[in-house]
Short mmCIF file of C-alpha atoms and ligand atoms in Angstrom, two decimals:
data_model
loop_
_atom_site.label_atom_id
_atom_site.label_comp_id
_atom_site.label_asym_id
_atom_site.label_seq_id
_atom_site.Cartn_x
_atom_site.Cartn_y
_atom_site.Cartn_z
CA MET A 712 64.32 51.31 50.47
CA LYS A 713 64.65 47.44 51.04
CA ASN A 714 61.03 46.50 50.66
CA LEU A 715 58.03 47.90 49.03
CA TRP A 716 55.84 45.64 51.18
CA PHE A 717 56.67 47.17 54.17
CA LEU A 718 56.13 50.60 52.94
CA GLU A 719 52.56 49.49 51.83
CA LEU A 720 51.71 47.99 55.15
CA ILE A 721 52.77 51.24 56.85
CA PHE A 722 50.64 53.28 54.40
CA ASP A 723 47.74 50.68 54.63
CA ARG A 724 47.50 51.21 58.55
CA THR A 725 46.80 54.92 57.75
CA LEU A 726 44.09 54.06 55.22
CA PRO A 727 40.50 53.43 56.46
CA ARG A 728 40.16 49.39 56.64
CA VAL A 729 37.15 47.69 55.38
CA ASN A 730 36.00 46.36 58.65
CA CYS A 731 34.04 43.12 59.21
CA SER A 732 30.39 44.21 59.88
CA ASN A 733 27.63 43.10 57.77
CA GLU A 734 26.80 46.77 57.27
CA VAL A 735 30.25 47.25 55.44
CA ALA A 736 29.59 43.92 53.39
CA SER A 737 26.40 45.19 52.05
CA HIS A 738 28.26 48.47 51.22
CA VAL A 739 30.66 46.50 49.34
CA VAL A 740 28.12 44.67 47.44
CA LEU A 741 26.25 47.98 46.74
CA HIS A 742 29.37 49.29 45.27
CA MET A 743 30.04 46.29 43.19
CA GLU A 744 26.77 46.99 41.56
CA ALA A 745 27.72 50.49 40.26
CA PRO A 746 26.83 50.63 36.58
CA SER A 747 29.82 52.36 35.53
CA ASP A 748 32.20 49.82 36.82
CA VAL A 749 30.37 46.66 36.27
CA GLY A 750 29.90 46.41 32.44
CA ASN A 751 27.05 44.12 31.77
CA SER A 752 26.73 42.19 34.71
CA SER A 753 23.03 41.71 35.56
CA ILE A 754 23.60 39.68 38.78
CA THR A 755 21.31 40.82 41.76
CA MET A 756 22.62 42.04 44.52
CA SER A 757 20.64 39.73 46.92
CA LYS A 758 21.75 36.72 45.18
CA ARG A 759 25.37 37.69 45.11
CA LYS A 760 25.16 38.30 49.02
CA ARG A 761 23.55 35.27 49.61
CA ALA A 762 26.25 33.42 47.75
CA PHE A 763 28.89 35.21 49.77
CA GLY A 764 27.77 33.73 52.85
CA TRP A 765 28.61 36.74 54.92
CA SER A 766 29.16 34.99 58.07
CA GLN A 767 31.37 36.62 60.61
CA LYS A 768 34.13 34.37 59.77
CA GLN A 769 33.94 34.65 56.24
CA SER A 770 33.31 38.19 56.12
CA LEU A 771 36.60 38.52 58.30
CA ASN A 772 38.26 36.88 55.45
CA LYS A 773 36.86 38.59 52.69
CA GLU A 774 38.35 41.88 54.24
CA SER A 775 41.25 41.70 51.73
CA PHE A 776 38.97 40.32 48.67
CA PRO A 777 35.89 42.76 49.17
CA LEU A 778 35.70 43.62 45.44
CA ARG A 779 36.15 40.30 43.80
CA ALA A 780 32.79 39.86 42.52
CA LEU A 781 33.16 42.77 39.82
CA MET A 782 32.84 41.86 36.36
CA THR A 783 33.87 43.68 33.08
CA SER A 784 33.63 42.86 29.72
CA SER A 785 35.95 45.62 28.54
CA THR A 786 39.47 45.90 28.93
CA GLN A 787 40.51 49.02 30.76
CA ASP A 788 42.69 51.58 29.19
CA THR A 789 46.21 50.65 29.96
CA PRO A 790 48.49 53.69 29.60
CA ALA A 791 51.31 53.00 27.63
CA SER A 792 53.76 53.78 30.63
CA PHE A 793 52.78 50.57 32.09
CA VAL A 794 53.66 48.62 29.01
CA ASN A 795 56.72 50.45 27.80
CA ASP A 796 58.29 51.07 31.04
CA GLY A 797 60.03 48.08 32.10
CA LYS A 798 59.72 44.37 31.16
CA ILE A 799 56.61 42.60 32.00
CA GLY A 800 56.42 39.04 33.31
CA VAL A 801 53.40 36.96 34.02
CA LEU A 802 53.95 34.20 36.35
CA LEU A 803 51.27 31.29 36.12
CA LEU A 804 51.15 29.35 39.39
CA ASN A 805 49.75 25.79 39.30
CA LEU A 806 49.83 22.37 41.48
CA GLY A 807 52.10 20.36 38.97
CA GLY A 808 51.81 16.60 38.58
CA PRO A 809 54.14 13.60 38.17
CA GLU A 810 55.00 13.09 34.67
CA THR A 811 56.09 9.30 35.22
CA LEU A 812 55.16 6.68 37.52
CA ASP A 813 58.67 7.01 39.09
CA ASP A 814 57.97 10.77 39.82
CA VAL A 815 54.51 9.84 41.77
CA GLN A 816 56.17 9.26 45.37
CA PRO A 817 58.47 12.19 45.21
CA PHE A 818 55.68 14.14 43.86
CA LEU A 819 53.31 13.10 46.73
CA PHE A 820 56.23 13.60 49.22
CA ASN A 821 56.49 17.44 48.00
CA LEU A 822 52.88 17.73 48.36
CA PHE A 823 52.51 16.08 51.96
CA ALA A 824 55.61 17.90 53.14
CA ASP A 825 53.56 21.26 52.59
CA PRO A 826 52.38 22.75 55.83
CA ASP A 827 49.44 24.17 54.07
CA ILE A 828 48.16 20.71 53.30
CA ILE A 829 49.57 19.06 56.53
CA ARG A 830 50.14 21.41 59.35
CA LEU A 831 51.54 19.88 62.46
CA PRO A 832 51.58 21.44 66.21
CA ARG A 833 54.70 23.64 66.43
CA LEU A 834 56.21 21.05 68.82
CA PHE A 835 55.94 18.03 65.90
CA ARG A 836 57.08 20.38 63.13
CA PHE A 837 60.36 18.62 63.09
CA LEU A 838 58.31 15.39 62.08
CA GLN A 839 56.92 17.17 58.79
CA LYS A 840 59.52 15.51 56.49
CA PRO A 841 59.60 11.89 57.87
CA LEU A 842 55.61 11.92 57.99
CA ALA A 843 55.55 13.36 54.36
CA GLN A 844 58.03 10.37 53.38
CA PHE A 845 55.91 7.77 55.40
CA ILE A 846 52.38 8.95 53.93
CA SER A 847 53.80 9.37 50.29
CA VAL A 848 55.26 5.72 50.42
CA ALA A 849 52.13 4.43 51.60
CA ARG A 850 49.86 6.27 49.17
CA ALA A 851 52.10 5.89 46.04
CA PRO A 852 50.90 2.41 45.02
CA LYS A 853 47.07 3.78 44.85
CA SER A 854 48.13 6.92 43.12
CA LYS A 855 50.26 5.14 40.75
CA GLU A 856 47.46 2.90 39.60
CA GLY A 857 45.34 6.06 38.80
CA TYR A 858 48.30 7.88 37.00
CA ALA A 859 49.05 4.35 35.17
CA SER A 860 45.38 4.36 33.95
CA ILE A 861 45.62 7.95 32.53
CA GLY A 862 48.75 7.31 30.31
CA GLY A 863 51.40 7.10 33.06
CA GLY A 864 51.61 10.63 34.16
CA SER A 865 49.68 13.74 34.67
CA PRO A 866 49.15 15.93 31.69
CA LEU A 867 49.28 19.17 33.75
CA ARG A 868 52.52 20.22 32.61
CA GLN A 869 51.99 20.19 29.02
CA ILE A 870 48.24 21.58 29.48
CA THR A 871 49.73 24.52 31.56
CA ASP A 872 52.59 25.18 29.17
CA ALA A 873 49.96 25.60 26.28
CA GLN A 874 47.84 27.91 28.45
CA ALA A 875 51.06 29.95 28.91
CA THR A 876 51.67 30.27 25.34
CA GLU A 877 48.29 31.18 24.33
CA LEU A 878 48.19 33.79 27.25
CA ARG A 879 51.34 35.31 25.80
CA LYS A 880 49.86 35.55 22.27
CA ALA A 881 46.57 36.92 23.53
CA LEU A 882 48.64 39.58 25.35
CA TYR A 883 50.58 40.46 22.38
CA GLU A 884 47.17 40.78 20.31
CA LYS A 885 46.23 43.37 22.99
CA ASN A 886 49.46 44.99 22.56
CA VAL A 887 51.05 43.93 25.85
CA PRO A 888 54.22 42.11 25.15
CA ALA A 889 54.90 39.97 28.16
CA GLU A 890 56.43 36.87 28.78
CA VAL A 891 54.56 34.10 30.73
CA TYR A 892 55.93 31.95 33.17
CA VAL A 893 54.93 28.56 34.80
CA GLY A 894 55.85 28.03 38.51
CA MET A 895 54.28 24.55 39.84
CA ARG A 896 54.06 24.08 43.58
CA TYR A 897 55.01 20.34 43.86
CA TRP A 898 56.54 19.04 40.42
CA HIS A 899 58.63 20.65 37.48
CA PRO A 900 58.80 23.19 36.56
CA PHE A 901 58.96 24.39 40.28
CA THR A 902 58.18 27.70 41.23
CA GLU A 903 62.17 28.26 42.11
CA GLU A 904 62.91 27.44 38.29
CA ALA A 905 60.48 29.84 37.00
CA ILE A 906 61.80 32.56 39.28
CA GLU A 907 65.35 32.06 37.97
CA GLU A 908 63.91 32.43 34.43
CA ILE A 909 62.21 35.83 35.46
CA LYS A 910 65.52 37.06 36.96
CA LYS A 911 67.47 35.88 33.74
CA ASP A 912 64.99 37.67 31.32
CA GLY A 913 65.31 40.84 33.57
CA VAL A 914 61.57 41.21 34.28
CA ASN A 915 60.88 44.24 36.72
CA LYS A 916 57.03 44.22 36.58
CA LEU A 917 55.39 41.01 37.67
CA VAL A 918 51.75 39.90 37.77
CA VAL A 919 51.15 36.69 39.78
CA LEU A 920 48.25 34.77 38.34
CA PRO A 921 47.43 31.40 40.17
CA LEU A 922 45.68 29.33 37.87
CA TYR A 923 43.01 28.32 40.42
CA PRO A 924 39.67 30.33 39.87
CA GLN A 925 38.73 30.25 43.29
CA PHE A 926 41.17 30.94 46.37
CA SER A 927 41.84 28.33 48.86
CA ILE A 928 44.64 28.16 51.47
CA SER A 929 45.56 24.79 50.33
CA THR A 930 46.27 25.74 46.59
CA SER A 931 46.73 29.35 45.90
CA GLY A 932 47.63 30.13 49.47
CA SER A 933 50.26 27.52 49.50
CA SER A 934 51.85 28.82 46.06
CA LEU A 935 51.77 32.43 47.38
CA ARG A 936 53.41 31.32 50.69
CA LEU A 937 56.16 29.59 48.67
CA LEU A 938 56.69 32.83 46.55
CA GLU A 939 56.65 35.08 49.47
CA SER A 940 59.62 33.09 51.20
CA ILE A 941 61.65 32.96 47.82
CA PHE A 942 61.04 36.80 47.52
CA ARG A 943 62.08 37.52 51.15
CA GLU A 944 65.45 35.75 50.48
CA ASP A 945 66.12 37.20 47.14
CA GLU A 946 67.88 40.59 46.46
CA TYR A 947 66.55 40.98 43.17
CA LEU A 948 63.18 40.03 43.98
CA VAL A 949 62.83 42.25 47.11
CA ASN A 950 62.71 45.07 44.62
CA MET A 951 60.48 43.29 42.18
CA GLN A 952 57.24 45.18 41.49
CA HIS A 953 54.30 42.95 41.55
CA THR A 954 50.69 42.34 42.06
CA VAL A 955 48.83 39.22 42.87
CA ILE A 956 45.40 38.26 41.22
CA PRO A 957 44.06 35.87 44.15
CA SER A 958 41.13 34.63 42.41
CA TRP A 959 39.21 35.25 39.23
CA TYR A 960 36.05 32.89 39.15
CA GLN A 961 33.68 35.90 38.89
CA ARG A 962 35.07 37.30 35.77
CA GLU A 963 32.83 37.54 32.86
CA GLY A 964 34.95 35.55 30.37
CA TYR A 965 35.48 32.78 32.71
CA ILE A 966 31.78 32.37 33.62
CA LYS A 967 31.02 32.63 29.66
CA ALA A 968 33.58 30.12 29.03
CA MET A 969 32.15 27.68 31.48
CA ALA A 970 28.57 28.29 30.42
CA GLY A 971 29.49 27.81 26.81
CA LEU A 972 31.04 24.48 27.66
CA ILE A 973 27.93 23.32 29.62
CA GLU A 974 25.65 24.65 26.83
CA ASN A 975 27.45 22.50 24.37
CA GLU A 976 27.54 19.24 26.21
CA LEU A 977 23.92 19.53 26.97
CA LYS A 978 23.35 19.19 23.47
CA GLY A 979 24.41 15.59 23.40
CA PHE A 980 21.92 14.38 25.56
CA THR A 981 18.48 12.97 24.49
CA LYS A 982 16.51 15.28 26.53
CA PRO A 983 18.88 18.26 27.38
CA GLU A 984 16.27 20.21 29.45
CA LYS A 985 15.74 17.20 31.98
CA VAL A 986 19.77 16.57 32.66
CA MET A 987 20.97 17.45 36.04
CA ILE A 988 24.00 19.78 36.07
CA PHE A 989 26.27 18.47 38.67
CA PHE A 990 29.22 20.66 39.60
CA SER A 991 31.98 18.72 41.18
CA ALA A 992 34.38 20.90 43.08
CA HIS A 993 37.65 19.68 44.74
CA GLY A 994 37.13 19.42 48.39
CA VAL A 995 39.26 20.69 51.15
CA PRO A 996 38.95 19.61 54.91
CA LEU A 997 35.98 21.32 56.57
CA ALA A 998 38.10 22.91 59.22
CA TYR A 999 40.02 25.00 56.49
CA VAL A 1000 36.72 26.88 56.02
CA GLU A 1001 35.25 26.59 59.59
CA GLU A 1002 38.27 27.06 61.54
CA ALA A 1003 41.02 28.68 59.24
CA GLY A 1004 38.62 31.11 57.33
CA ASP A 1005 39.54 29.65 54.02
CA PRO A 1006 37.01 31.53 51.35
CA TYR A 1007 36.98 28.32 49.15
CA LYS A 1008 33.56 27.12 49.84
CA ALA A 1009 31.98 30.72 49.51
CA GLU A 1010 33.80 31.46 46.12
CA MET A 1011 32.83 28.03 45.04
CA GLU A 1012 29.03 28.76 45.68
CA GLU A 1013 29.15 32.11 44.35
CA CYS A 1014 30.91 30.89 41.16
CA VAL A 1015 28.11 28.19 40.36
CA ASP A 1016 25.32 30.88 40.99
CA LEU A 1017 27.23 33.00 38.67
CA ILE A 1018 27.39 30.18 36.05
CA MET A 1019 23.71 29.20 36.35
CA GLU A 1020 22.86 32.82 35.92
CA GLU A 1021 24.47 33.13 32.58
CA LEU A 1022 22.97 29.71 31.57
CA GLU A 1023 19.41 31.36 32.63
CA ARG A 1024 20.20 34.28 30.30
CA ARG A 1025 20.85 31.61 27.64
CA LYS A 1026 17.39 30.27 28.33
CA ILE A 1027 18.77 27.18 30.08
CA ASN A 1028 17.03 26.34 33.18
CA ASN A 1029 18.19 22.79 34.40
CA PRO A 1030 18.39 21.74 37.86
CA TYR A 1031 21.84 21.66 39.37
CA THR A 1032 23.80 20.86 42.42
CA LEU A 1033 27.29 21.22 43.75
CA ALA A 1034 29.15 18.37 45.62
CA TYR A 1035 32.70 17.97 46.61
CA GLN A 1036 35.32 15.37 45.49
CA SER A 1037 38.77 13.84 46.06
CA ARG A 1038 38.62 13.35 49.95
CA VAL A 1039 41.83 12.36 51.30
CA GLY A 1040 42.52 11.04 54.97
CA PRO A 1041 40.25 10.44 58.07
CA VAL A 1042 38.98 14.01 58.83
CA GLU A 1043 35.72 15.56 57.50
CA TRP A 1044 36.01 17.51 54.12
CA LEU A 1045 33.62 19.89 52.70
CA LYS A 1046 30.25 18.28 52.11
CA PRO A 1047 28.04 17.10 50.36
CA TYR A 1048 30.53 14.30 48.95
CA THR A 1049 30.32 13.70 45.23
CA ASP A 1050 29.96 9.91 45.52
CA GLN A 1051 27.45 10.21 48.26
CA THR A 1052 25.54 12.56 46.11
CA ILE A 1053 25.44 10.81 42.94
CA ILE A 1054 23.84 7.63 44.80
CA GLU A 1055 21.14 9.99 46.26
CA LEU A 1056 20.32 11.43 43.02
CA GLY A 1057 20.10 7.95 41.43
CA GLN A 1058 17.68 7.10 44.18
CA LYS A 1059 15.66 10.18 43.71
CA GLY A 1060 15.05 9.06 40.10
CA VAL A 1061 17.50 11.45 38.26
CA LYS A 1062 18.36 9.67 34.86
CA SER A 1063 20.59 11.80 33.09
CA LEU A 1064 23.66 13.83 34.73
CA LEU A 1065 26.26 16.12 33.28
CA ALA A 1066 29.28 16.32 35.52
CA VAL A 1067 31.22 19.73 35.57
CA PRO A 1068 34.56 19.87 37.02
CA ILE A 1069 34.74 23.44 38.71
CA SER A 1070 37.80 24.15 40.71
CA PHE A 1071 40.41 23.42 38.12
CA VAL A 1072 41.08 24.69 34.46
CA SER A 1073 43.21 21.76 33.36
CA GLU A 1074 42.11 18.21 32.82
CA HIS A 1075 43.91 16.18 35.43
CA ILE A 1076 43.72 12.87 37.12
CA GLU A 1077 40.86 13.73 38.87
CA THR A 1078 38.79 14.58 35.88
CA LEU A 1079 40.24 11.95 33.76
CA GLU A 1080 40.23 9.04 36.15
CA GLU A 1081 37.99 9.69 39.20
CA ILE A 1082 35.17 11.50 37.48
CA ASP A 1083 35.49 9.78 33.88
CA VAL A 1084 35.88 6.25 35.27
CA GLU A 1085 34.88 6.10 38.95
CA TYR A 1086 32.08 8.37 39.31
CA LYS A 1087 30.47 7.49 35.84
CA GLU A 1088 30.72 3.79 37.04
CA LEU A 1089 29.03 4.62 40.55
CA ALA A 1090 26.42 6.81 38.45
CA LEU A 1091 25.47 3.92 36.16
CA GLU A 1092 24.99 1.48 39.08
CA SER A 1093 22.81 3.94 41.11
CA GLY A 1094 20.40 4.25 38.21
CA ILE A 1095 21.61 7.10 36.09
CA VAL A 1096 21.29 6.20 32.32
CA GLU A 1097 22.84 8.87 30.45
CA TRP A 1098 26.26 10.54 31.74
CA GLY A 1099 28.15 13.28 30.32
CA ARG A 1100 31.13 15.43 31.65
CA VAL A 1101 32.09 19.09 30.47
CA PRO A 1102 35.73 19.28 29.46
CA ALA A 1103 38.40 21.61 31.43
CA LEU A 1104 38.64 24.73 30.05
CA GLY A 1105 42.55 24.25 28.91
CA CYS A 1106 42.85 26.64 25.94
CA GLU A 1107 39.44 27.79 25.41
CA PRO A 1108 39.54 31.12 23.43
CA THR A 1109 37.20 33.10 25.67
CA PHE A 1110 38.80 32.16 28.74
CA ILE A 1111 42.20 32.81 27.90
CA ARG A 1112 41.27 36.31 26.46
CA ASP A 1113 39.80 36.83 29.60
CA LEU A 1114 42.93 35.88 31.51
CA ALA A 1115 44.94 38.50 29.24
CA ASP A 1116 42.37 41.08 30.35
CA ALA A 1117 42.74 40.14 34.12
CA VAL A 1118 46.55 40.69 33.40
CA ILE A 1119 46.10 43.83 31.80
CA GLU A 1120 43.61 45.36 34.27
CA SER A 1121 46.25 44.51 36.78
CA LEU A 1122 49.01 46.36 35.53
CA PRO A 1123 48.25 49.75 36.65
CA TYR A 1124 48.58 48.31 40.23
CA VAL A 1125 52.05 46.61 39.53
CA GLY A 1126 54.55 48.50 41.54
CA ALA A 1127 52.76 51.29 42.82
CA MET A 1128 51.50 49.34 45.91
CA ALA A 1129 51.73 52.02 48.54
CA VAL A 1130 49.37 54.19 46.64
CA SER A 1131 47.44 51.63 45.06
CA ASN A 1132 46.41 49.55 48.04
CA LEU A 1133 42.92 51.23 48.47
CA GLU A 1134 42.31 51.52 44.65
CA ALA A 1135 43.46 47.98 44.12
CA ARG A 1136 40.56 46.88 46.41
CA GLN A 1137 38.42 48.72 43.97
CA SER A 1138 39.91 47.49 41.00
CA LEU A 1139 38.32 45.32 38.13
CA VAL A 1140 40.15 42.56 39.21
CA PRO A 1141 40.71 41.91 42.94
CA LEU A 1142 44.28 42.42 43.83
CA GLY A 1143 46.84 42.30 46.52
CA SER A 1144 50.58 41.68 47.24
CA VAL A 1145 51.67 38.11 48.25
CA GLU A 1146 52.61 39.41 51.81
CA GLU A 1147 49.10 41.26 52.19
CA LEU A 1148 47.10 38.21 51.03
CA LEU A 1149 49.07 35.78 53.27
CA ALA A 1150 48.50 38.07 56.08
CA THR A 1151 44.78 37.79 55.65
CA TYR A 1152 44.35 34.33 56.41
CA ASP A 1153 47.22 33.87 58.68
CA SER A 1154 45.83 36.27 61.13
CA GLN A 1155 43.23 33.90 61.62
CA ARG A 1156 44.92 30.74 61.43
CA ARG A 1157 46.43 29.76 64.77
CA GLU A 1158 46.77 26.05 63.72
CA LEU A 1159 45.53 24.68 60.35
CA PRO A 1160 44.01 21.38 60.88
CA ALA A 1161 45.51 18.81 58.90
CA PRO A 1162 43.53 16.82 56.41
CA VAL A 1163 45.67 13.88 57.15
CA THR A 1164 45.60 14.24 60.92
CA VAL A 1165 48.47 13.03 62.67
CA TRP A 1166 47.58 13.86 66.39
CA GLU A 1167 44.89 15.72 68.17
CA TRP A 1168 44.54 15.73 71.99
CA GLY A 1169 41.04 14.60 73.52
CA PHE A 1170 38.71 12.35 72.56
CA THR A 1171 38.16 13.55 69.00
CA LYS A 1172 37.45 11.07 66.17
CA SER A 1173 40.80 11.53 64.43
CA ALA A 1174 42.69 11.26 67.69
CA GLU A 1175 41.16 7.99 68.36
CA THR A 1176 41.88 6.79 65.01
CA TRP A 1177 45.47 7.79 65.49
CA ASN A 1178 45.76 6.48 68.85
CA GLY A 1179 44.27 3.51 67.84
CA ARG A 1180 46.95 3.21 65.12
CA ALA A 1181 49.67 4.02 67.45
CA ALA A 1182 48.60 1.42 69.89
CA MET A 1183 48.28 -1.14 67.13
CA LEU A 1184 51.74 -0.34 66.14
CA ALA A 1185 53.16 -0.48 69.44
CA VAL A 1186 51.51 -3.83 70.08
CA ILE A 1187 52.95 -5.39 66.87
CA VAL A 1188 56.44 -4.02 67.63
CA LEU A 1189 56.26 -5.72 70.98
CA LEU A 1190 54.93 -8.82 69.74
CA PHE A 1191 57.72 -8.80 67.27
CA LEU A 1192 60.36 -8.15 69.75
CA GLU A 1193 58.88 -10.87 72.02
CA VAL A 1194 58.82 -13.61 69.53
CA SER A 1195 61.99 -12.79 67.87
CA THR A 1196 63.85 -12.50 71.15
CA GLY A 1197 61.88 -14.83 73.28
CA GLU A 1198 61.81 -12.47 76.10
CA GLY A 1199 59.15 -9.94 77.21
CA PHE A 1200 56.12 -9.38 79.43
CA LEU A 1201 53.95 -12.13 77.80
CA HIS A 1202 56.87 -14.80 78.28
CA GLN A 1203 57.02 -13.59 82.00
CA TRP A 1204 53.51 -13.59 82.72
CA GLY A 1205 53.24 -17.32 80.92
CA VAL A 1206 51.09 -16.27 78.14
CA LEU A 1207 53.82 -17.50 75.88
CA PRO A 1208 56.03 -20.40 76.83
CA LEU A 1209 59.63 -19.49 78.17
CA GLN A 1210 62.19 -19.84 75.60
CA LEU A 1211 64.57 -22.65 77.15
CA PRO A 1212 68.18 -22.33 76.38
CA VAL A 1213 69.00 -24.55 73.76
CA PHE A 1214 72.13 -26.64 74.39
CA PRO A 1215 74.36 -28.11 71.49
C1 LIG B 1132 41.46 23.49 43.54
C2 LIG B 1132 42.02 22.29 43.64
C3 LIG B 1132 42.49 21.68 44.38
C4 LIG B 1132 42.30 21.59 45.87
C5 LIG B 1132 41.41 22.69 46.76
C6 LIG B 1132 43.12 20.73 46.47
C7 LIG B 1132 43.41 20.37 47.94
C8 LIG B 1132 43.99 19.25 48.35
N1 LIG B 1132 44.39 18.10 47.85
C9 LIG B 1132 44.95 17.28 48.38
C10 LIG B 1132 45.86 15.97 48.21
C11 LIG B 1132 46.16 15.78 46.93
N2 LIG B 1132 45.76 16.06 45.92
C12 LIG B 1132 46.29 15.49 44.69
C13 LIG B 1132 46.35 15.98 43.22
C14 LIG B 1132 45.71 17.00 42.88
N3 LIG B 1132 45.02 18.15 43.52
C15 LIG B 1132 44.58 18.82 42.68
C16 LIG B 1132 43.86 20.06 42.94
C17 LIG B 1132 43.25 20.60 44.15
N4 LIG B 1132 43.80 20.09 45.61
C18 LIG B 1132 44.95 18.46 41.50
C19 LIG B 1132 44.62 19.51 40.03
C20 LIG B 1132 45.37 17.20 41.40
C21 LIG B 1132 46.17 16.41 40.47
C22 LIG B 1132 47.42 16.80 39.73
C23 LIG B 1132 47.61 15.74 38.54
O1 LIG B 1132 48.77 15.33 38.89
O2 LIG B 1132 46.75 15.84 37.54
C24 LIG B 1132 46.72 14.38 45.03
C25 LIG B 1132 47.83 13.33 44.21
C26 LIG B 1132 46.71 12.40 43.55
C27 LIG B 1132 46.25 11.36 44.31
O3 LIG B 1132 47.05 10.77 44.80
O4 LIG B 1132 45.16 11.36 44.52
C28 LIG B 1132 46.71 14.20 46.59
C29 LIG B 1132 47.16 13.32 47.48
C30 LIG B 1132 44.88 17.84 49.91
C31 LIG B 1132 45.15 16.96 51.13
C32 LIG B 1132 43.99 18.63 49.67
C33 LIG B 1132 43.73 19.85 50.64
C34 LIG B 1132 44.08 20.23 51.80
FE1 FE2 B 1133 44.42 17.97 45.60
#
């Protein structure tokens, strides 16, 4: 038996699949409300359903994540067999960041060489690496400035390592001895390095846990795609029993930890009840959501709803808003944009604002520089008087314990995939195998529009931009050749004087 995934896919076809109609979506939501499963969640069905945004496109994408809104406060009984039978590993997937200023350009190269970040039309795929080289070199000076201002490198590795250590301890305290590994997508320790460790340690049950609360093609999706390619090519890994927790923004521990941080930070304001809670998520190009079916926006909106409901339970009823930051390149990204929203809030007379970074669980360049410096300055210029920022979760204990619970709840599904596929969809943590999760969005994604668009046919905005740039480049090259050689069409047409031969 070469590969359990194939078995799973065969079995999967014989099982009733959740189809994409709204009727089924409602059924799924109703199921989620079942009291025996839901613990103490008191979230109303209508609100959740609204937050999910069951458009035809999004419900299609929800097909393999139908039960992700389940919440639980208690750890599921984990039969000893899952713990004792084999060696358990947890692989934390994260983005990675440059550790020194010299790392910045190669880090950016790795990022832009990722087809889940820039996807070229098939015909131009051979240009992926040269293009990544070009963009990374062009962007490096600006990025370096940012990293220099936060101490000369990204804190991501240190924080993720600390989270791994704390998670291992939390699992141990819950009687689940497991080793926790860190695999980064664009910098050390690379996912390949983590996999080598996993093999060396003889792990045979693996829980894959991307450290992004909400799923996006550009983050968890990209890491899973890489993992899939590593799995496929490796004899040892082909037989590795594994399961993936694709997103976990709906978990009670995470929601409570976020609400706790917000509650705490509000206390520092002069009039806490008047503060606008400003959720700022990392953006993605709009086309990821609208054309490729990325569930990121729907999950983000639902996540914000869940946090606000938890705050309401704590008698905190502040106004709130959600906007998207860190746009890159000329295409349209998810709106509203954070910078524009800050200006508008200032114009509307908002005086105090609490920024809440919501798409990432560590401090990083976009919290430490973009929010703490750029957006703060913009807010103060826009008439906001009091500014605050919620820290990233890091190793917050409620959060880490909840991650441990998520891992434990997923264990019964590790290695029993053919049988578990249907069950996994009804489990307390939404689960899937790497291949299944990728298939979900690949099936809809014929071409993923690039955030840094390189070429589009027709009179589109980005095509015009790139056509214009290409034309300018061509003109500059021709002028350069003309001036340096003294030959060319400008000389021939008499626009430039003909270069006369110089005799000694
Ligand atoms: C959920 C979080 C993130 C999403 C979604 C995301 C999408 C995305 N990012 C870029 C381009 C860049 N991202 C960069 C850094 C960066 N991105 C995230 C998270 C998400 N990205 C983090 C946590 C970090 C910082 C890591 C660190 O070193 O601290 C960068 C480099 C920094 C810079 O030059 O600004 C780029 C570039 C795209 C194009 C994209 C979606 C397609
Ligand atoms: Fe990013």
